mmCIF file of C-alpha atoms in Angstrom:
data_model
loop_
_atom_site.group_PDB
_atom_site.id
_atom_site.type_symbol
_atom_site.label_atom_id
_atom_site.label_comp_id
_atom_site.label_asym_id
_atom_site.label_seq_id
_atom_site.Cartn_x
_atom_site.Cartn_y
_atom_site.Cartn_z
ATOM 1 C CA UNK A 19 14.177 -7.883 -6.099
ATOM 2 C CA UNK A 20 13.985 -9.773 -9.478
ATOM 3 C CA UNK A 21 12.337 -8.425 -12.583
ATOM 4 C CA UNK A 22 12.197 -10.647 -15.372
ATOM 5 C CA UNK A 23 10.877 -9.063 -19.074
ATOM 6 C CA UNK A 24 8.283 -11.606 -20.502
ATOM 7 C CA UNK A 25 8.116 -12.447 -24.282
ATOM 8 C CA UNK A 26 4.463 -11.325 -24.819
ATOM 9 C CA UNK A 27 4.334 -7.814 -23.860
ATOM 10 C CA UNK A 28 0.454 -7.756 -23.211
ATOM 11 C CA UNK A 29 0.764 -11.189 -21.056
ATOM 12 C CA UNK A 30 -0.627 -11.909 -17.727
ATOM 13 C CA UNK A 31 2.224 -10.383 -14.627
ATOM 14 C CA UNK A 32 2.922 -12.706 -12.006
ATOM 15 C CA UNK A 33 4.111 -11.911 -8.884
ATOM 16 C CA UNK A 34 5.582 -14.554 -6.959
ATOM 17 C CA UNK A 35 6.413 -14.025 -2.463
ATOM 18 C CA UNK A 36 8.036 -16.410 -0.269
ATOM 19 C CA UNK A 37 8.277 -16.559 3.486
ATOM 20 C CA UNK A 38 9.433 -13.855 5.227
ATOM 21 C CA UNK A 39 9.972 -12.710 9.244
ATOM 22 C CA UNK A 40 8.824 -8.762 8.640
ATOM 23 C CA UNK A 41 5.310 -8.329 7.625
ATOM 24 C CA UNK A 42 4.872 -5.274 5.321
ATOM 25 C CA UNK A 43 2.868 -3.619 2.422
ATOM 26 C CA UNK A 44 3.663 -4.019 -1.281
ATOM 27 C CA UNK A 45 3.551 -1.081 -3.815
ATOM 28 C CA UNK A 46 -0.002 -1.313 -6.403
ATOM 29 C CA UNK A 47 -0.019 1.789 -7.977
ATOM 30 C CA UNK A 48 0.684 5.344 -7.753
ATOM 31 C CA UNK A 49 -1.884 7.741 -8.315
ATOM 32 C CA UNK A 50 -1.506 10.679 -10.784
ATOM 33 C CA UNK A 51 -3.019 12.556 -7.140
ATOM 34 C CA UNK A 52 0.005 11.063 -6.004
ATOM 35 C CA UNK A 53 -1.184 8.380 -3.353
ATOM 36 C CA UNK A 54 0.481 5.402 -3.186
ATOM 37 C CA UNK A 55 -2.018 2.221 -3.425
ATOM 38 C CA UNK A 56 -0.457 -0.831 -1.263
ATOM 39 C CA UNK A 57 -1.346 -4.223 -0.492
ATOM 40 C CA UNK A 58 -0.877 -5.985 2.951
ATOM 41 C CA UNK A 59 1.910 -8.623 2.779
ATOM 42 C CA UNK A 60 1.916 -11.042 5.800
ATOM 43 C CA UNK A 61 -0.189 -10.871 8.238
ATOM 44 C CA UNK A 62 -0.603 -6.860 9.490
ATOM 45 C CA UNK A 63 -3.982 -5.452 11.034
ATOM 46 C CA UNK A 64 -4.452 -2.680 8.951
ATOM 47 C CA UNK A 65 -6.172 -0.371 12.390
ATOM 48 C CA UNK A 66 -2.466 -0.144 13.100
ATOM 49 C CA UNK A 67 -0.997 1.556 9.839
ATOM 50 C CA UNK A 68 -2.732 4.656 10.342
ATOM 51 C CA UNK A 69 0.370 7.305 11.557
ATOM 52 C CA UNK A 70 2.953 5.011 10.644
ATOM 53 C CA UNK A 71 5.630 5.827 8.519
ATOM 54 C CA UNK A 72 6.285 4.955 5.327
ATOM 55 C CA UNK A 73 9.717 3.664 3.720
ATOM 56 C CA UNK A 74 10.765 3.227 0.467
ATOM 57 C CA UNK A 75 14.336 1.612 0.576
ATOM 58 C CA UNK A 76 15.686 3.329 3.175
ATOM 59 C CA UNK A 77 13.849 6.808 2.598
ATOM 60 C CA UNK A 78 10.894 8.276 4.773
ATOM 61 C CA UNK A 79 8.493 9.635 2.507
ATOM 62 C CA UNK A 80 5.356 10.099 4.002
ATOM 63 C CA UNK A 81 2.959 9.309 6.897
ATOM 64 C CA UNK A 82 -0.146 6.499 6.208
ATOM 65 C CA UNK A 83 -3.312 8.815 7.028
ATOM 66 C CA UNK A 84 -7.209 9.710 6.387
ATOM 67 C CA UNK A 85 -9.209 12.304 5.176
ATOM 68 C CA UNK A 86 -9.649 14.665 8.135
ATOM 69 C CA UNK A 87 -12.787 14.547 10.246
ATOM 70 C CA UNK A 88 -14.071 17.874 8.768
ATOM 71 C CA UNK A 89 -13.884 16.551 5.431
ATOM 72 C CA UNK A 90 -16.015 13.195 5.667
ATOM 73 C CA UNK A 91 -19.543 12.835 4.979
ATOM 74 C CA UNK A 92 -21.723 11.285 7.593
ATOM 75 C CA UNK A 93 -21.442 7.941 6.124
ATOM 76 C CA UNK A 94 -17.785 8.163 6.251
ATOM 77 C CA UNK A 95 -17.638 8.869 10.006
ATOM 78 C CA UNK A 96 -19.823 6.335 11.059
ATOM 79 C CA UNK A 97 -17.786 3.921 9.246
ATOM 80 C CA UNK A 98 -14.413 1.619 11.215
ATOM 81 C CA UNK A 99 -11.090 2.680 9.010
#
């Protein structure tokens, strides 16, 4: 990983990917809830991810999941994850 401090502190962030063998998901934003917002990078089918594990470094910390069935509205159960 490279990280390179720009002059203009309130400048536009770049982000720049090259090819790679291992699809994966890149790290958006943590919540102050504490989820962890991710992007797909490569090409994954997100119906997979749900159950999988997920790493940071080498470190498990945490399982991708939904809101349990008792907890969605109607809309939300009608709807494909």
């Amino acid at each position: 990983m490279f990280f390179k401090k720009g002059k203009n502190p309130s400048g536009k962030k770049i982000g720049v990917f090259a090819h790679m063998d291992e699809v994966g998901l890149i790290l958006k934003n943590i919540t102050d809830e504490g989820y962890i917002k991710c992007s797909s990078v490569g090409g994954i089918d997100e119906r997979i991810l749900i159950g999988q594990k997920v790493l940071i470094g080498e470190n498990t910390i945490g399982i991708i999941g939904i809101k349990a069935i008792h907890l969605q509205s109607k809309g939300e159960t009608d709807k494909v994850i």
